[in-house]
GROMACS .gro file of N, CA and C in nm:
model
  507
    1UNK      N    1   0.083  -0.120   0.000
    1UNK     CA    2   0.000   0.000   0.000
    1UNK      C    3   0.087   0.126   0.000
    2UNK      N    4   0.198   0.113   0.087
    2UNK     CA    5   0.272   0.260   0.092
    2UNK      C    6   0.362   0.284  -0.017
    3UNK      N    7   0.414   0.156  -0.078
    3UNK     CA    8   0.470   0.149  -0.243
    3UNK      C    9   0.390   0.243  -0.331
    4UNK      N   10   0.246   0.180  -0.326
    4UNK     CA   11   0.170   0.224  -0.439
    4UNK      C   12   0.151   0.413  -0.400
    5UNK      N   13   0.106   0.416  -0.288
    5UNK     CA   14   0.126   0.589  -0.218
    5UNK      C   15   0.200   0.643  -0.306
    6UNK      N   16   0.358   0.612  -0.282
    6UNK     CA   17   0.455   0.662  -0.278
    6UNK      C   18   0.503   0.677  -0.431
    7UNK      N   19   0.493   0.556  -0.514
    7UNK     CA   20   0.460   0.570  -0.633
    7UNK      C   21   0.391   0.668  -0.696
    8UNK      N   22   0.224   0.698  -0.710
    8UNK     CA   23   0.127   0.742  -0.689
    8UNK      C   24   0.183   0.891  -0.710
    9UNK      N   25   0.270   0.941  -0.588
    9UNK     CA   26   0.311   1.122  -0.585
    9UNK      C   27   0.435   1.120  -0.664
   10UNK      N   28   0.557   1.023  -0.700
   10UNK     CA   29   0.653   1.038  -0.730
   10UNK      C   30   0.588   1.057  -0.936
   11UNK      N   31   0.459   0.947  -0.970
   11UNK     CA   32   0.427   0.971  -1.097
   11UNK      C   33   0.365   1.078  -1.130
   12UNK      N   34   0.289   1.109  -1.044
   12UNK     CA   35   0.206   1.193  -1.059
   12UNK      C   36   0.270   1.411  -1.111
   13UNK      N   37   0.361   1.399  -0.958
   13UNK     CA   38   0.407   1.509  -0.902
   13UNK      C   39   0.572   1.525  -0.994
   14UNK      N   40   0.628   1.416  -1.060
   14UNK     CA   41   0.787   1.408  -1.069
   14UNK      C   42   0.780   1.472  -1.174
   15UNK      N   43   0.835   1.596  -1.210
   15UNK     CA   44   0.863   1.697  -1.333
   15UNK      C   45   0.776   1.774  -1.328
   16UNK      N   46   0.714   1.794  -1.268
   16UNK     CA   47   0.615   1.962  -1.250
   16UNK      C   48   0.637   2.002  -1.097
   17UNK      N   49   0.696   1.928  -1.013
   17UNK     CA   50   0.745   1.995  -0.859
   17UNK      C   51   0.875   1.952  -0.849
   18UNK      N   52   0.968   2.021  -0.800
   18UNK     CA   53   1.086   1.953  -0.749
   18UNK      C   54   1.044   1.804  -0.650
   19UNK      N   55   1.208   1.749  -0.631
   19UNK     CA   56   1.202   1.666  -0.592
   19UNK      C   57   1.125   1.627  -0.421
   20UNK      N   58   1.245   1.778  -0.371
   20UNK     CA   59   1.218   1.806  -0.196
   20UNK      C   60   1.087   1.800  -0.191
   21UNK      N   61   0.979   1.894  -0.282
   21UNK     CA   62   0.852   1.914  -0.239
   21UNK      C   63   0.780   1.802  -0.238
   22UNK      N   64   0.822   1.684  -0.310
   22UNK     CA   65   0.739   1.512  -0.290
   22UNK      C   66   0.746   1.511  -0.184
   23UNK      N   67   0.887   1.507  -0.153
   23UNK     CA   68   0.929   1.419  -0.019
   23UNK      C   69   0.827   1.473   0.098
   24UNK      N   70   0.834   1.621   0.051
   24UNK     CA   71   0.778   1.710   0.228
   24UNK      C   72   0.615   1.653   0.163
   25UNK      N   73   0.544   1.650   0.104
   25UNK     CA   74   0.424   1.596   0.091
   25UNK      C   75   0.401   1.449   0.119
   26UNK      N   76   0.454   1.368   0.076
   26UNK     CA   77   0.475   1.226   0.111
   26UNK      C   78   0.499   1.262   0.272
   27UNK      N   79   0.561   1.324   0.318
   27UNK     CA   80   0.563   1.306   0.473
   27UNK      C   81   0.494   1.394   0.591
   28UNK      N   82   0.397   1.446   0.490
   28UNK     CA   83   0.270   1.468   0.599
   28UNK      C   84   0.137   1.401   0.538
   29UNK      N   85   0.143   1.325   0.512
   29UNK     CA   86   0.007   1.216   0.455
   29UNK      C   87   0.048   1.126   0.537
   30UNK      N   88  -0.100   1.134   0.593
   30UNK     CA   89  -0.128   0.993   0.721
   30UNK      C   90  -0.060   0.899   0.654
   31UNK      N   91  -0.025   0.720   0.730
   31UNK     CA   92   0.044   0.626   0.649
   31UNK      C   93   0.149   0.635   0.631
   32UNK      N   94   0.155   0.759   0.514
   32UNK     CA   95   0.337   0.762   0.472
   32UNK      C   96   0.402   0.820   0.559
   33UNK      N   97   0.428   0.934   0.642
   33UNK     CA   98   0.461   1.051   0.670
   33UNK      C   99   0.576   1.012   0.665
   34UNK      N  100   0.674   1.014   0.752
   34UNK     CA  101   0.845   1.059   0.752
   34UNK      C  102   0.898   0.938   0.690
   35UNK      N  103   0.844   0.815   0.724
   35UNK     CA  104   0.894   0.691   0.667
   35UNK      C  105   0.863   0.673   0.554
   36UNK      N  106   0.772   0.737   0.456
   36UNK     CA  107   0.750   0.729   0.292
   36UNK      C  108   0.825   0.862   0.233
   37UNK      N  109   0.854   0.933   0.309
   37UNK     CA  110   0.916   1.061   0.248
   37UNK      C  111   1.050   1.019   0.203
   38UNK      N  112   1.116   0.948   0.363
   38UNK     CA  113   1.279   0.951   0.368
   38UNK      C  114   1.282   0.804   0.266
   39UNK      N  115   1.166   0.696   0.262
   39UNK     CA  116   1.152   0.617   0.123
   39UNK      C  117   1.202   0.627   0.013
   40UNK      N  118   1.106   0.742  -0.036
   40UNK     CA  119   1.083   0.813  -0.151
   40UNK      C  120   1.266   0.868  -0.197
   41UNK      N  121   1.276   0.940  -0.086
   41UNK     CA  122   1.405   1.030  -0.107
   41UNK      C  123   1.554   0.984  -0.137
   42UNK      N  124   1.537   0.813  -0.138
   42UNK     CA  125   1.645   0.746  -0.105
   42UNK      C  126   1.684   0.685  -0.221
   43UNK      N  127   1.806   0.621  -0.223
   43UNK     CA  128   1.935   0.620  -0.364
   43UNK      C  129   1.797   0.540  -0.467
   44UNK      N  130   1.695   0.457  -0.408
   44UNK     CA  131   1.643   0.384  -0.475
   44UNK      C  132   1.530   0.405  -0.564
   45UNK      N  133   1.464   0.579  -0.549
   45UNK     CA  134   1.369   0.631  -0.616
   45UNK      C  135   1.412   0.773  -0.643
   46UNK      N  136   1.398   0.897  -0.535
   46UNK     CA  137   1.419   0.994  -0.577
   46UNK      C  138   1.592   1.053  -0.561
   47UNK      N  139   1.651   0.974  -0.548
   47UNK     CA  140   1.742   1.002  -0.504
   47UNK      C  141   1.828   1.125  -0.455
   48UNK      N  142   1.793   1.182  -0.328
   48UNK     CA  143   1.806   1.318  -0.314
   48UNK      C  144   1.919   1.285  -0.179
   49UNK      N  145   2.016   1.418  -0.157
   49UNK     CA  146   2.096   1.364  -0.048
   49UNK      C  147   2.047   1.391   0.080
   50UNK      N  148   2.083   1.289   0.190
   50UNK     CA  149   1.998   1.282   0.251
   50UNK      C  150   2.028   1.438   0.364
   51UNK      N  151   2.132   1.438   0.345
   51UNK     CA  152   2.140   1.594   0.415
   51UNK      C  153   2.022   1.692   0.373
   52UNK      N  154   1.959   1.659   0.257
   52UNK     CA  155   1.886   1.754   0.194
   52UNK      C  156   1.725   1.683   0.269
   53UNK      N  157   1.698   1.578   0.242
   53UNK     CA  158   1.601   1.476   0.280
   53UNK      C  159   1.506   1.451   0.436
   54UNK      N  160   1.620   1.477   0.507
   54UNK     CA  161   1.597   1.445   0.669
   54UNK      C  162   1.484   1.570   0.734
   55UNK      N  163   1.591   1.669   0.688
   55UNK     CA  164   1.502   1.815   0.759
   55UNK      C  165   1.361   1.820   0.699
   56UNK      N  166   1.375   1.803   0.547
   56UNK     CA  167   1.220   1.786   0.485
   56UNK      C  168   1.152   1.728   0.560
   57UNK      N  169   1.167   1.549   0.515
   57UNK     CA  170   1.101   1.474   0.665
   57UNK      C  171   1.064   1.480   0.724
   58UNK      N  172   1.115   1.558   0.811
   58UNK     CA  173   1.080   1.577   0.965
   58UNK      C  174   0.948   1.711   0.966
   59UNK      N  175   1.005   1.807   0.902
   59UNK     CA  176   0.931   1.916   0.880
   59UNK      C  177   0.795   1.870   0.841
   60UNK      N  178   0.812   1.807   0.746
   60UNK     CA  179   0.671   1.785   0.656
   60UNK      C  180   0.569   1.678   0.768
   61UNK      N  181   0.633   1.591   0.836
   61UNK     CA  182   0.648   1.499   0.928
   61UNK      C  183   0.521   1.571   1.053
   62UNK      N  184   0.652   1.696   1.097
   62UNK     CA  185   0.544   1.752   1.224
   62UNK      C  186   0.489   1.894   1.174
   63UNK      N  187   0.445   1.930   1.057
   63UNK     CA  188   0.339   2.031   1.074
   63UNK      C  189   0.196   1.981   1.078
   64UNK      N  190   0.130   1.901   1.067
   64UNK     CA  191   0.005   1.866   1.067
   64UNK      C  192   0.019   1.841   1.218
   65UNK      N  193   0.070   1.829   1.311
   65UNK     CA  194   0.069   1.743   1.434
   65UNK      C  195   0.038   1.827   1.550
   66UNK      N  196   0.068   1.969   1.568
   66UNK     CA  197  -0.016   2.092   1.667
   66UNK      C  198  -0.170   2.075   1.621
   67UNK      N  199  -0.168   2.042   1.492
   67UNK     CA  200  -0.325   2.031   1.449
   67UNK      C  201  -0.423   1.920   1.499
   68UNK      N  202  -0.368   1.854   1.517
   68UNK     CA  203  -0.444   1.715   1.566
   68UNK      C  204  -0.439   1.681   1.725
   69UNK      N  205  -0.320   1.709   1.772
   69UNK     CA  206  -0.322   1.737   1.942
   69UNK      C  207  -0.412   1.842   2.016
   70UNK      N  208  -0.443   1.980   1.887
   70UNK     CA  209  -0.506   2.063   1.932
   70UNK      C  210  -0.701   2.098   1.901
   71UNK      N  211  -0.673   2.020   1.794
   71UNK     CA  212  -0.810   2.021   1.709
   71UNK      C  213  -0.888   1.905   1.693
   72UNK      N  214  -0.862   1.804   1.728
   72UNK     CA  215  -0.916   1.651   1.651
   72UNK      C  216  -1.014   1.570   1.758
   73UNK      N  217  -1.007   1.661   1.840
   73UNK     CA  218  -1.117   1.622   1.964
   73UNK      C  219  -1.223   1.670   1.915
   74UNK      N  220  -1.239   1.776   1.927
   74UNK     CA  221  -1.319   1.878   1.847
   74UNK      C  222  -1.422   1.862   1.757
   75UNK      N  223  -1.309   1.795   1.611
   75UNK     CA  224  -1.353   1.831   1.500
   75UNK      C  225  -1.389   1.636   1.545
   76UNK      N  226  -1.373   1.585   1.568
   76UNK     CA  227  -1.398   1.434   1.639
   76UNK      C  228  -1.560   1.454   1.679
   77UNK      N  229  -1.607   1.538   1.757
   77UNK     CA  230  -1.730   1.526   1.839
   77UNK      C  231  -1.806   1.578   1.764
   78UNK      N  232  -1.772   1.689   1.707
   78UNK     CA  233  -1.855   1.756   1.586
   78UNK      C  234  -1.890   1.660   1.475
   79UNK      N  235  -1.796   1.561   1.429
   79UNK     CA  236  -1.867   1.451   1.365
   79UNK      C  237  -1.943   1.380   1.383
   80UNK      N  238  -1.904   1.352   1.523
   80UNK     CA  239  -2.009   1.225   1.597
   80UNK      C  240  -2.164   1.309   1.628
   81UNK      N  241  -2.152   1.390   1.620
   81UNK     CA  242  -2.316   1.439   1.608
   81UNK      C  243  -2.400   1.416   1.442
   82UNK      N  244  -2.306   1.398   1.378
   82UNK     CA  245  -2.382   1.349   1.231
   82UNK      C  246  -2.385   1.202   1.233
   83UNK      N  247  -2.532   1.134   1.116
   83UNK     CA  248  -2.569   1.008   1.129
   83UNK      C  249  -2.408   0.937   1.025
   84UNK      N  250  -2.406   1.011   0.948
   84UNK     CA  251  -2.329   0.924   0.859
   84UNK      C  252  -2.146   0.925   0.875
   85UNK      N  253  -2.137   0.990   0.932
   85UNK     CA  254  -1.965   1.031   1.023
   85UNK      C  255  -1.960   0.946   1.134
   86UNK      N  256  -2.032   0.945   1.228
   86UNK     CA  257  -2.018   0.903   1.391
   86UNK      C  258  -2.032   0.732   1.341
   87UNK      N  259  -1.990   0.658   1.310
   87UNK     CA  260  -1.939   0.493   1.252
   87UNK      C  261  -1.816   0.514   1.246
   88UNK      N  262  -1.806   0.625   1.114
   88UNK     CA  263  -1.641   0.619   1.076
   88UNK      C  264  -1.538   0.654   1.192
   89UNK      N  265  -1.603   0.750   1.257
   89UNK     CA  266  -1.495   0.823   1.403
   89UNK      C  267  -1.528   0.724   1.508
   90UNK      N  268  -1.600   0.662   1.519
   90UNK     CA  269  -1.593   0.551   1.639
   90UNK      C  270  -1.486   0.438   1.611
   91UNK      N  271  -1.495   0.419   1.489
   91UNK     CA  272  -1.434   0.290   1.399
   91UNK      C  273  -1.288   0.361   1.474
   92UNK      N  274  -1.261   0.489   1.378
   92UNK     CA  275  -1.090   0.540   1.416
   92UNK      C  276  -1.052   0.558   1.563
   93UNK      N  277  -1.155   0.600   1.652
   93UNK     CA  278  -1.127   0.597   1.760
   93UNK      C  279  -1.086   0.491   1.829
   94UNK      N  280  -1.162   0.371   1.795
   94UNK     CA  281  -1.165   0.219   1.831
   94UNK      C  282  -0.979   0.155   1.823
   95UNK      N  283  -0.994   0.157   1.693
   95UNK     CA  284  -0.833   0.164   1.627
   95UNK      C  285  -0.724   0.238   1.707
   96UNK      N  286  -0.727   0.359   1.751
   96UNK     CA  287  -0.623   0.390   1.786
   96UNK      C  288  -0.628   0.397   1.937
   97UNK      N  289  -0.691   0.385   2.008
   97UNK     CA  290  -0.713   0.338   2.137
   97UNK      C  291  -0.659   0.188   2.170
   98UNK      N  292  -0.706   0.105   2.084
   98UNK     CA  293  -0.598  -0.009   2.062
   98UNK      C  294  -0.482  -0.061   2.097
   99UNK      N  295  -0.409   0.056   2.036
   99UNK     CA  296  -0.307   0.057   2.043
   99UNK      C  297  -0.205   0.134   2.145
  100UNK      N  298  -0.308   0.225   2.210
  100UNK     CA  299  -0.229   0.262   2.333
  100UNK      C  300  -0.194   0.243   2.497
  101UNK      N  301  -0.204   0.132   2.488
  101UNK     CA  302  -0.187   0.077   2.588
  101UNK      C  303  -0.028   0.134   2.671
  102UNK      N  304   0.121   0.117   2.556
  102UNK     CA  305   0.219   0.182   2.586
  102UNK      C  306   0.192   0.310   2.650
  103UNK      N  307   0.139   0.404   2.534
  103UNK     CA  308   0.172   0.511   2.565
  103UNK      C  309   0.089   0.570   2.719
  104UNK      N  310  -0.069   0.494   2.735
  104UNK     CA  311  -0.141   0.538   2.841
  104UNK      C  312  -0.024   0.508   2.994
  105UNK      N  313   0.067   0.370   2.931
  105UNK     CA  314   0.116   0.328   3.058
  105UNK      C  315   0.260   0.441   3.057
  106UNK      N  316   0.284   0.464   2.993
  106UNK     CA  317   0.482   0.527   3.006
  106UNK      C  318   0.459   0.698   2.924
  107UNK      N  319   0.348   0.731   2.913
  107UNK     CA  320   0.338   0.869   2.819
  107UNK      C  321   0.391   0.887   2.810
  108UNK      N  322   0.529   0.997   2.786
  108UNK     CA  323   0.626   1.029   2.740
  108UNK      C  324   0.681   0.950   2.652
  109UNK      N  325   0.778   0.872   2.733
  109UNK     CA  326   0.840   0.798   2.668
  109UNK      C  327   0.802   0.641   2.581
  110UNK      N  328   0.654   0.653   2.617
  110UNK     CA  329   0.614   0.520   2.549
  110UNK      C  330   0.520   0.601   2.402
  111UNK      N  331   0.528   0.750   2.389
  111UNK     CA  332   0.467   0.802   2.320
  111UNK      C  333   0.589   0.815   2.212
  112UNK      N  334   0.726   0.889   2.269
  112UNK     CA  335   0.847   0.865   2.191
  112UNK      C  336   0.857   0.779   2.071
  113UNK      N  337   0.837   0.661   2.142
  113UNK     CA  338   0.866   0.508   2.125
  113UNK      C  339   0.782   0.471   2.021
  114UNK      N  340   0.632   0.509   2.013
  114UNK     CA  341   0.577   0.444   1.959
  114UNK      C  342   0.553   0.533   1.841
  115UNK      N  343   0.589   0.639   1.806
  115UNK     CA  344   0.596   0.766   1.669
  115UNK      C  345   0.754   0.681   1.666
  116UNK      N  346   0.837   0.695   1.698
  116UNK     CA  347   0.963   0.638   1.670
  116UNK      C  348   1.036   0.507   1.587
  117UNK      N  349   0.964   0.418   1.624
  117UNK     CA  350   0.990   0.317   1.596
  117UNK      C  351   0.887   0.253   1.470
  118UNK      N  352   0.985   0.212   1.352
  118UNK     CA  353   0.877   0.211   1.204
  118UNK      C  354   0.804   0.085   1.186
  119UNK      N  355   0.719   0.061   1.284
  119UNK     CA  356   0.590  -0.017   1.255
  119UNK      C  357   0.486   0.013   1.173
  120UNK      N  358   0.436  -0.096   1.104
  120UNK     CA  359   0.306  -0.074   1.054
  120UNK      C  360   0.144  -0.039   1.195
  121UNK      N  361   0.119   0.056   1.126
  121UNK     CA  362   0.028   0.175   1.228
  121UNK      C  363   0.057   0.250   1.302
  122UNK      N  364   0.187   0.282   1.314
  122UNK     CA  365   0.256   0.347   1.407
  122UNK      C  366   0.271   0.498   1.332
  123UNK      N  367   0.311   0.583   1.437
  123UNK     CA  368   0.341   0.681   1.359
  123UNK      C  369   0.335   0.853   1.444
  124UNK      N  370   0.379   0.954   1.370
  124UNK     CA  371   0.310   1.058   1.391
  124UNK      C  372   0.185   1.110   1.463
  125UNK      N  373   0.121   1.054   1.316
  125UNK     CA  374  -0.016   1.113   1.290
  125UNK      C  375  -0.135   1.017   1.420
  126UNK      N  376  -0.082   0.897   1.428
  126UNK     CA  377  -0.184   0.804   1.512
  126UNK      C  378  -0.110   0.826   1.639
  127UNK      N  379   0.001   0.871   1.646
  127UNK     CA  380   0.064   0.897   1.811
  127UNK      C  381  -0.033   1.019   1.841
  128UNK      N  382  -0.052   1.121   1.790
  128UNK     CA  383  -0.122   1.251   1.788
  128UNK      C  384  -0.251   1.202   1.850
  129UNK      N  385  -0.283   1.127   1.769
  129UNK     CA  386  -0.476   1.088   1.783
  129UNK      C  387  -0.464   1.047   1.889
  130UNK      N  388  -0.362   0.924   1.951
  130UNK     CA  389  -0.401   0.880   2.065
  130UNK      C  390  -0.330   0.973   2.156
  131UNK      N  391  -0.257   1.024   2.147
  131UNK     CA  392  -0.234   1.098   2.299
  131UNK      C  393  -0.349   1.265   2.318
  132UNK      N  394  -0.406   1.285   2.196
  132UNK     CA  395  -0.552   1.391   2.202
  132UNK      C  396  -0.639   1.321   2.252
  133UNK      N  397  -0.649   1.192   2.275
  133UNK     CA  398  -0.796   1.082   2.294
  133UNK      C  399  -0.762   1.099   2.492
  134UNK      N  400  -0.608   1.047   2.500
  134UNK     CA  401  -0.604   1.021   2.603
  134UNK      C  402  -0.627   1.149   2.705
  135UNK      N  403  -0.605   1.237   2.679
  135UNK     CA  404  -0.583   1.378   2.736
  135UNK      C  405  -0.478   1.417   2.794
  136UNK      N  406  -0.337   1.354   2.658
  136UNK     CA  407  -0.228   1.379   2.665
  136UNK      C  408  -0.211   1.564   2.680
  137UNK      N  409  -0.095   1.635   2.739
  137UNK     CA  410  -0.150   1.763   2.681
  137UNK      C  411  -0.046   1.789   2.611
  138UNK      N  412  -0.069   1.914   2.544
  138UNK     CA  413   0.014   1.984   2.414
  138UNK      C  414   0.165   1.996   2.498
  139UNK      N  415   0.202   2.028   2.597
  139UNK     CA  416   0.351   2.059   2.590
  139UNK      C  417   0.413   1.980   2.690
  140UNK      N  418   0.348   1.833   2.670
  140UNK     CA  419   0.419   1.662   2.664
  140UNK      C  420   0.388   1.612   2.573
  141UNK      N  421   0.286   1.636   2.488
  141UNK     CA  422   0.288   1.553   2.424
  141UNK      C  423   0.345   1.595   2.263
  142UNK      N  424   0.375   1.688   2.243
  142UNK     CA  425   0.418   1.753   2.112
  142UNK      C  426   0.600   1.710   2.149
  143UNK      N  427   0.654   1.804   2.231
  143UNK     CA  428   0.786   1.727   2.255
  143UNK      C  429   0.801   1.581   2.236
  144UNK      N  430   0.728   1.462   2.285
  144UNK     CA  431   0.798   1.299   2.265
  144UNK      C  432   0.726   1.338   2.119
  145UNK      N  433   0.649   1.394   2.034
  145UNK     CA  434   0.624   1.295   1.893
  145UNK      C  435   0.757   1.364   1.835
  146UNK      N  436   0.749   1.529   1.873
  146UNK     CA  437   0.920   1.576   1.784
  146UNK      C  438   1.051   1.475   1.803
  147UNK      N  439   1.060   1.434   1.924
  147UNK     CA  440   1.169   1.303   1.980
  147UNK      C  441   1.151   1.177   1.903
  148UNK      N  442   0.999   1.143   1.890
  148UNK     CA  443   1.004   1.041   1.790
  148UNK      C  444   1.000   1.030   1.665
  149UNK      N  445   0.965   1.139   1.600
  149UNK     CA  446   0.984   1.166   1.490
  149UNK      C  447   1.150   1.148   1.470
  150UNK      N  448   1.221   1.246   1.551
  150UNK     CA  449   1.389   1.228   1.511
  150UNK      C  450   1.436   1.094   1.531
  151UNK      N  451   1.360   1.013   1.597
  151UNK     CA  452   1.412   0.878   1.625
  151UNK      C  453   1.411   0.789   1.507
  152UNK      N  454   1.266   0.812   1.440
  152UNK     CA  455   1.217   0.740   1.290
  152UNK      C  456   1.307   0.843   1.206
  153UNK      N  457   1.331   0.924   1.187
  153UNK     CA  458   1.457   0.948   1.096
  153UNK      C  459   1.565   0.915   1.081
  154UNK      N  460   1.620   0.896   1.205
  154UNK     CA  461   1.728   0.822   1.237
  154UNK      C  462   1.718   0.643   1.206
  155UNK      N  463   1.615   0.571   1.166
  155UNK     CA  464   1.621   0.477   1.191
  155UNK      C  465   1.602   0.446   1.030
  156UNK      N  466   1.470   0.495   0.976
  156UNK     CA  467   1.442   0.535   0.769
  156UNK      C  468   1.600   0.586   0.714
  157UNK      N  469   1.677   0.653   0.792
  157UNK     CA  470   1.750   0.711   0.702
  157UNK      C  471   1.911   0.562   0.681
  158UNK      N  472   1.890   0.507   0.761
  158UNK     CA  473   1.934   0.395   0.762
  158UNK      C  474   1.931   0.309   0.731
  159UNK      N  475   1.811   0.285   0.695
  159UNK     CA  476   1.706   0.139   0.585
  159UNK      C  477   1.741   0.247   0.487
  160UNK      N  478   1.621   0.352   0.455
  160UNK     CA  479   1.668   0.430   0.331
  160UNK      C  480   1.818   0.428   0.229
  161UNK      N  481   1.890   0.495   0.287
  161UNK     CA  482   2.019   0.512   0.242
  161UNK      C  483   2.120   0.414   0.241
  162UNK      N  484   2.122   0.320   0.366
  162UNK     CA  485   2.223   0.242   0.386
  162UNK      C  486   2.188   0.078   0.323
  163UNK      N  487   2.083   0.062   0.365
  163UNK     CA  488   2.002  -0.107   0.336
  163UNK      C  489   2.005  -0.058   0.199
  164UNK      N  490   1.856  -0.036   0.203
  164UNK     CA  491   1.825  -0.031   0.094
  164UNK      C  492   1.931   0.071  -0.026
  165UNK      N  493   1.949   0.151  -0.001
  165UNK     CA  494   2.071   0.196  -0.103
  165UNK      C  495   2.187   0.146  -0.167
  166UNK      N  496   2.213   0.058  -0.050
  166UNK     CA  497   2.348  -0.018  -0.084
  166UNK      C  498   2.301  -0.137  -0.193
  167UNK      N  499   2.161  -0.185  -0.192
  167UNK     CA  500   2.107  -0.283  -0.299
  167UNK      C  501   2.144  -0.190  -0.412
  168UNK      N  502   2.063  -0.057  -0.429
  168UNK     CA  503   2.069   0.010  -0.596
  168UNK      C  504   2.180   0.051  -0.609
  169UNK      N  505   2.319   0.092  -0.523
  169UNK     CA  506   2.366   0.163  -0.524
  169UNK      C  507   2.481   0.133  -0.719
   0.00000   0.00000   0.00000
């Protein structure tokens, strides 16, 4: 699925935007974010250096993320008052509650951990949701996703560039 994503912006977007601007788009879309960007960016598709790559990443990574710690409760309940929304937001709520068991138990650092480390469902964007669900607040919980975000860079830029690069290289 994140192939085809990632594909998807590199066909779509490649020769009418520079390269950087994929990457920073690829890495604020739920799914892909920093780990389809620094993907994308690596010897094996867009090949951009990663000095150039990382800061994008990250950037593109955490601007949607004040938005969702600060707004997604909100714009969450405001849905659930409509017949045909309040399924879908229970469904997502369901989902990412799920999964926080870490972070409810170690917040900080189990919030770090779990934006950090490149699992499938993991991430940014679902660290956000669940620590807004939990009633994480904005200035704990924005610091560990920036920490984990640098952690998943550190870890993509290594599969990226090094694994996987060293195959195309």
């Amino acid at each position: 699925m994140k192939d085809v994503l990632i594909g998807w912006f590199i066909e779509n977007l490649g020769g009418k935007v520079g390269k950087e601007f994929i990457i920073f788009l690829i890495s604020m879309v739920p799914i892909l974010e920093l780990r389809g960007g620094l993907l994308a960016a690596g010897p094996a598709l867009l090949d951009v250096a990663k000095w150039q790559a990382i800061p994008i990443s990250i950037i593109g990574n955490l601007i949607p993320i004040p938005f969702i710690l600060l707004l997604i409760t909100k714009i969450f309940d405001w849905m659930k008052g409509t017949k045909k929304l309040k399924p879908m937001v229970e469904k997502l709520e369901a989902k990412a509650m799920s999964k926080s068991g870490k972070i409810e138990k170690y917040e900080f650092w189990g919030l770090v951990l779990f934006v950090g480390i490149p699992l499938p469902g993991t991430g940014a964007w679902t660290g956000s949701l669940i620590a807004a669900l939990l009633g994480i607040r904005f200035r704990k919980a924005f610091p560990a996703i920036v920490l984990g975000v640098c952690l998943a860079a550190f870890l993509m830029t290594i599969l990226s560039y090094t694994i996987i690069g060293g195959i195309f290289a």
